[in-house]
Coordinates of C-alpha atoms and ligand atoms in Angstrom, one line a residue:
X540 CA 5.4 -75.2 -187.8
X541 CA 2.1 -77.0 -186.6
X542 CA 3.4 -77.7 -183.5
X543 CA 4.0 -74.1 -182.1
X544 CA 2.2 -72.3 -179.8
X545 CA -0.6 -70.6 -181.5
X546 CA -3.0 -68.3 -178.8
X547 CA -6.2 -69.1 -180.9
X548 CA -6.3 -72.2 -180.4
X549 CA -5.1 -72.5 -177.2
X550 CA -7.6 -70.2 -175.8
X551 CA -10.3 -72.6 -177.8
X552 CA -8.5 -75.4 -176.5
X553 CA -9.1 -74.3 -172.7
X554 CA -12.2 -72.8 -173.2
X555 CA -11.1 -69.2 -172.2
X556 CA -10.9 -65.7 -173.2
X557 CA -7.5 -63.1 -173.6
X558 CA -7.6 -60.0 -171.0
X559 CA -8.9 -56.9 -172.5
X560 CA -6.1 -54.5 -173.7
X561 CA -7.2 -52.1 -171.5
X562 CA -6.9 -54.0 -168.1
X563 CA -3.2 -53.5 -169.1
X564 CA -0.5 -50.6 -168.8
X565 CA 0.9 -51.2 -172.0
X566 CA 0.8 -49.1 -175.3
X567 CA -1.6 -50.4 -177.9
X568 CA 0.8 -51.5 -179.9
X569 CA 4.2 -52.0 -178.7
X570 CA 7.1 -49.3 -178.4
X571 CA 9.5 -49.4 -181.3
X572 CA 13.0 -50.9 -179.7
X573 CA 15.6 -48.3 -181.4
X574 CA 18.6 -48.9 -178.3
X575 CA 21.8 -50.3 -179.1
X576 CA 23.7 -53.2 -177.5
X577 CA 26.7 -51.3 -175.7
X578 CA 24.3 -47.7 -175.1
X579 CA 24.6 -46.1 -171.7
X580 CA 21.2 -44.6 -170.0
X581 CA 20.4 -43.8 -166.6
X582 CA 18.3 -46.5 -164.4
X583 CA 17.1 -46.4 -161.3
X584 CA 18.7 -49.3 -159.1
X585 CA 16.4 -52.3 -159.0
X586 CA 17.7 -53.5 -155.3
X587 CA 18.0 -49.7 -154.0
X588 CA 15.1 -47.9 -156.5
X589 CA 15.9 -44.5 -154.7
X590 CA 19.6 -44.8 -156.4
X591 CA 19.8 -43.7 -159.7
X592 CA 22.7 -45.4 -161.6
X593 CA 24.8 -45.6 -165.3
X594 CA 23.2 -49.0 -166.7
X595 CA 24.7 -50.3 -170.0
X596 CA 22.2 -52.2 -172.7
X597 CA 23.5 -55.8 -172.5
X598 CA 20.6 -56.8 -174.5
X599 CA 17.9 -56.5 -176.9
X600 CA 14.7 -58.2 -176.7
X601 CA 11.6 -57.5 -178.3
X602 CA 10.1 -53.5 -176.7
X603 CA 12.6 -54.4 -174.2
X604 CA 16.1 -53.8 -172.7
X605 CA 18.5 -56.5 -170.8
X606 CA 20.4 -54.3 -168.7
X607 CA 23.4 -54.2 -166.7
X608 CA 24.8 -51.4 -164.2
X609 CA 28.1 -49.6 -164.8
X610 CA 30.6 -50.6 -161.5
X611 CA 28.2 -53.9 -160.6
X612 CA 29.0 -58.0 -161.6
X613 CA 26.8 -59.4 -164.5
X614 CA 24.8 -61.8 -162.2
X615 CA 22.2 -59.0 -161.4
X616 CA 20.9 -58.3 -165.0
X617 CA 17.2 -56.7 -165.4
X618 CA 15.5 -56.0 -167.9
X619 CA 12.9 -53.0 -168.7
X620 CA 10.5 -51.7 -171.1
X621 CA 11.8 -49.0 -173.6
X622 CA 8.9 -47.3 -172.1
X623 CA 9.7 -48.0 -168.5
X624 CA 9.7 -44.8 -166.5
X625 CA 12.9 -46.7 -164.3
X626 CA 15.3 -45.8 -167.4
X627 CA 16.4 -42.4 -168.7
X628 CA 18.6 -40.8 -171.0
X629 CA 22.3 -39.5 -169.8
X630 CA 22.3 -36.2 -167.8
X631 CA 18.4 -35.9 -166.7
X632 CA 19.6 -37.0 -163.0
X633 CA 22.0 -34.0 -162.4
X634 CA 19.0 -32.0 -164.5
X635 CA 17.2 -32.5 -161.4
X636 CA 19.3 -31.5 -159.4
X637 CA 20.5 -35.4 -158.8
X638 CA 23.5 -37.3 -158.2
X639 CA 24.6 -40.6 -159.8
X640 CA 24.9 -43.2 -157.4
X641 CA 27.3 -45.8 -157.3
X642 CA 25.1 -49.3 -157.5
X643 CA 24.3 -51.5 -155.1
X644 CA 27.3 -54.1 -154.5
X645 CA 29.9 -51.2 -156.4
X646 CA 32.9 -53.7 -157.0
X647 CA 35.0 -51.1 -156.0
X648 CA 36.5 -48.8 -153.2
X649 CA 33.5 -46.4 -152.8
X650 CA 36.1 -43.6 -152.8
X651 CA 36.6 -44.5 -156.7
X652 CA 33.4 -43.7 -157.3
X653 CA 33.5 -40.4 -158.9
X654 CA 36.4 -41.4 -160.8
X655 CA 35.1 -44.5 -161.9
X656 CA 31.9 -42.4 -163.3
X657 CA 34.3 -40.4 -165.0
X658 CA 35.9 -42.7 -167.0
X659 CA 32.7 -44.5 -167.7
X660 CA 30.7 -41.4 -169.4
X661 CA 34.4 -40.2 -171.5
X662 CA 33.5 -41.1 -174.9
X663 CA 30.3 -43.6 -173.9
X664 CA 27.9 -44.0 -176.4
X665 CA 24.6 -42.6 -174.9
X666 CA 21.3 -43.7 -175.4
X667 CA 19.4 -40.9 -177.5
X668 CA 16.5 -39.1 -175.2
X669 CA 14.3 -40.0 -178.6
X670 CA 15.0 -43.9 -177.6
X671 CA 12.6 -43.3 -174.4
X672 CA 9.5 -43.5 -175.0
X673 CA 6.6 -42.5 -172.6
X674 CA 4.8 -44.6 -169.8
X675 CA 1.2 -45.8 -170.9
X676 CA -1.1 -44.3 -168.3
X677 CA -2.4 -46.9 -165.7
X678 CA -5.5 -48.4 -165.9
X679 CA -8.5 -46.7 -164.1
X680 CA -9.5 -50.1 -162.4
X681 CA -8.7 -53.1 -162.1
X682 CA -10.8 -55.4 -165.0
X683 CA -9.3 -58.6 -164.8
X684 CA -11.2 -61.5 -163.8
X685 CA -10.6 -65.0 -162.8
X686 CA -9.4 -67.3 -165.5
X687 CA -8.5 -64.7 -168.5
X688 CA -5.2 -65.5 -170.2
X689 CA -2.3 -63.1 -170.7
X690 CA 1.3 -63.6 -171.0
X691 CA 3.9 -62.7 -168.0
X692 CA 7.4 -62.0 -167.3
X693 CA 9.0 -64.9 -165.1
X694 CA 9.7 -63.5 -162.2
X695 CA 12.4 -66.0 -161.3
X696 CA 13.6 -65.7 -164.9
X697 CA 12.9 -62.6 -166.1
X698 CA 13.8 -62.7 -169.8
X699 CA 10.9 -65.5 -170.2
X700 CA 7.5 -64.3 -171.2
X701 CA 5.0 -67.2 -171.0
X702 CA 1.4 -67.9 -171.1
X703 CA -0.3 -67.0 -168.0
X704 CA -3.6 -67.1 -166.4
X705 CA -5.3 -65.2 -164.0
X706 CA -5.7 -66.9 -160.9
X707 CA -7.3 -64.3 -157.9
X708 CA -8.3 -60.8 -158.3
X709 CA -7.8 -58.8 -155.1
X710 CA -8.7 -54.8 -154.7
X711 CA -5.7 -53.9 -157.0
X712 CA -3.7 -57.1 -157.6
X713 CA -3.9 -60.1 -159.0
X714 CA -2.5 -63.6 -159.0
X715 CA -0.4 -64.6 -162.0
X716 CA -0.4 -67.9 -162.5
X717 CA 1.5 -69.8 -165.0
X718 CA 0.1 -72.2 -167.4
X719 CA 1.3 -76.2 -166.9
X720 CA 3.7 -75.4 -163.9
X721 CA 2.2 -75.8 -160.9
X722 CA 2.2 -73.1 -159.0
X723 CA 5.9 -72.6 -158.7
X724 CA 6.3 -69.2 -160.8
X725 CA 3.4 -68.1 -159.4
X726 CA 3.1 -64.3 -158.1
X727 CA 0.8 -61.5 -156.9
X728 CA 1.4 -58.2 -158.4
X729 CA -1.1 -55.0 -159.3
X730 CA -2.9 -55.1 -162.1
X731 CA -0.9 -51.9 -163.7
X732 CA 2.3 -53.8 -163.6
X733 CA 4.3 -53.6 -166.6
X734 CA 5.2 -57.4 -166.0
X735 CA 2.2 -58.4 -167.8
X736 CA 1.2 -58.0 -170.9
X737 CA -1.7 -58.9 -173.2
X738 CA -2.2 -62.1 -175.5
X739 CA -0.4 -61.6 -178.6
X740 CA 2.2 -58.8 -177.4
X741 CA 5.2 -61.0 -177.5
X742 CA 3.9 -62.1 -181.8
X743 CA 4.0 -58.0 -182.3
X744 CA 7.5 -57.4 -180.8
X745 CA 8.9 -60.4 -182.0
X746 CA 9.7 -61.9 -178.1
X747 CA 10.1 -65.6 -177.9
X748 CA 6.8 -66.3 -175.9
X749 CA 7.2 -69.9 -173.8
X750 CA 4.8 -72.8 -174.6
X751 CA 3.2 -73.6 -171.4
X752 CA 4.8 -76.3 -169.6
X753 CA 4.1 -80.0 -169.8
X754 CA 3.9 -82.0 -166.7
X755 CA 1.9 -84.5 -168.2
X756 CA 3.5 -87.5 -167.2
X757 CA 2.2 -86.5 -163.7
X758 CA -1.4 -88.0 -163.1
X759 CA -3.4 -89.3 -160.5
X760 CA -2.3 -92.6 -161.8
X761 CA 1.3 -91.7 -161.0
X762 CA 1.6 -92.1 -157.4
X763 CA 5.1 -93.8 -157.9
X764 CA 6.8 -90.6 -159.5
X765 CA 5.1 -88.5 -156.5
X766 CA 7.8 -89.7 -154.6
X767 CA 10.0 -90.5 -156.9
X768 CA 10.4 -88.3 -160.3
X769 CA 11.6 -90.5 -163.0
X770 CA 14.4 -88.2 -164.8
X771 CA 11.8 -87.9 -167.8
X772 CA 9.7 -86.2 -165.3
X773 CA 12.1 -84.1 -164.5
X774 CA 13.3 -83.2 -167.6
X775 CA 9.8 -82.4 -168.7
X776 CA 9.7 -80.2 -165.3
X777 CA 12.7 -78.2 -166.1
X778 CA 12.3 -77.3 -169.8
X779 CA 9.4 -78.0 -171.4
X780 CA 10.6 -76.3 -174.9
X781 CA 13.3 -79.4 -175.0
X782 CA 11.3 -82.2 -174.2
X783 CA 8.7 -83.0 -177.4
X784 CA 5.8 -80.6 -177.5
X785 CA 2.4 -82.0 -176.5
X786 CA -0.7 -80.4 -178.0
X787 CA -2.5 -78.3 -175.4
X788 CA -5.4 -80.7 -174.1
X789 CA -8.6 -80.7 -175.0
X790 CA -12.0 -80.6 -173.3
X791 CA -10.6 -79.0 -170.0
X792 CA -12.5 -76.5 -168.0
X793 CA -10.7 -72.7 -168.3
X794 CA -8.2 -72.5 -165.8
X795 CA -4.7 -73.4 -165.2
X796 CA -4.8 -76.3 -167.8
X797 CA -2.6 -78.9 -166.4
X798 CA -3.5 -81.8 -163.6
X799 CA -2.4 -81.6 -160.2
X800 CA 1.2 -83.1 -160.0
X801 CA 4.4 -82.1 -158.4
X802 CA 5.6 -78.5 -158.4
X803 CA 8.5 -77.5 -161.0
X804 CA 11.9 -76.8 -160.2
Ligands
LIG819 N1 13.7 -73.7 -163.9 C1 13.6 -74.0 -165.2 C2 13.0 -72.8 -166.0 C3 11.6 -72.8 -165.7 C4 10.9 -71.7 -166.4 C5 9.4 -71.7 -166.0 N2 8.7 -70.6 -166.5 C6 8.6 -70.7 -168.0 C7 7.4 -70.5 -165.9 C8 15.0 -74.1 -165.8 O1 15.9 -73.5 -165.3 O2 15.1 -74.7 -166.9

């Protein structure tokens, strides 16, 4: 398919260049996914991180995990790197001399806890400790500069990893910004993230990588859907991968790619 996203030309297209590999902490080449839909592991708590819970895999997608933890509601999903050093195989907690903690917004009497972990280990199906693979070491500085491309978790929806672009560079962070969507995705994190990732990662685990959105109706010229978005606009706004694709556009400066416009939804 022609009309896919394709990094080569895109990066001719704007005129830019992919971050190094090394900028990144990531593993060369991507972690082999062995987990199971339905495996239990041990995670720490993303809204309390000192809590370390039962998490069930929910999901597979490319090196990572869509996970959910045992005793909470399914609107608080996350998802992790099999090399993330936030998960860990069934028993290392208590190794250390740790205790399973209920998670955050338990659905039950706290007092069920301990019976509730009971019944959820009896005859679980536990992630293998060869499943976890190691943390990549984190970067000795931070390399990126202003205008390299890279593709990026969505913070605001996290199982989308899209074409990004790097938009400040500040002692040990910088500013991910996302390519044809205005700023609203945006997000400062430190360059040793494992939100990021370089150009091509989501090709090598097989990930679903976003094209970059397309707010092209949105021009100088359209001072009328400034103030008023025709439903095309917002459609294009909303989803980009259901409205037609537009070829990226030629003859821009590197950078963010798109005009100025109204922020997405
Ligand atoms: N709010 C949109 C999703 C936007 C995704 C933007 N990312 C790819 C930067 C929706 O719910 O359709």
């Amino acid at each position: 398919n022609s009309e896919q996203f394709n990094w080569d030309d895109y990066l001719k297209e704007t005129e830019s260049v992919a971050a190094p590999l090394h900028c990144f902490r990531q593993s060369r080449s991507p972690p082999t996914n062995d987990f199971k839909v339905g495996m239990k592991l041990e995670a720490h708590d993303p809204r309390n991180v000192t809590s370390v819970c039962i998490a069930t895999v929910i999901g597979i997608t490319g090196a990572r995990l869509r996970l959910r933890l045992d005793g909470s509601d399914n609107k608080n999903d996350f998802w992790r790197l099999v090399d993330s050093s936030d998960i860990q195989p069934i028993g290392t907690c208590e190794k250390k001399g740790g205790m399973l903690q209920p998670p955050l917004g338990f659905q039950m009497n706290a007092s069920s806890w301990p019976m509730f972990l009971l019944r959820t280990l009896n005859g679980a199906e536990m992630a293998p400790a060869a499943f976890f693979k190691k943390e990549p070491p984190k970067p000795v500085t931070n390399c990126f500069k202003v205008g390299m491309k890279l593709e990026a978790i969505d913070r605001k929806n996290p199982y989308l990893i899209c074409p990004a672009t790097i938009g400040d560079v500040k002692g040990d962070e910088v500013f991910v910004t996302f390519d044809g969507w205005r700023g609203a995705f945006d997000y400062w994190c430190r360059c040793d993230s494992r939100d990021i990732f370089p150009v091509g990662w989501c090709s090598l685990t097989g990930d679903a990588l976003q094209p970059p959105g397309n707010n092209v109706a949105i021009t100088k010229s359209s001072a009328k859907i400034q103030s008023s978005p025709s439903k095309v606009t917002r459609r294009s706004m909303q989803s980009p991968q259901k409205s037609a694709p537009v070829p990226a556009q030629r003859g821009r400066k590197p950078g963010r790619g798109k005009p100025p416009g109204q922020s997405a939804v």
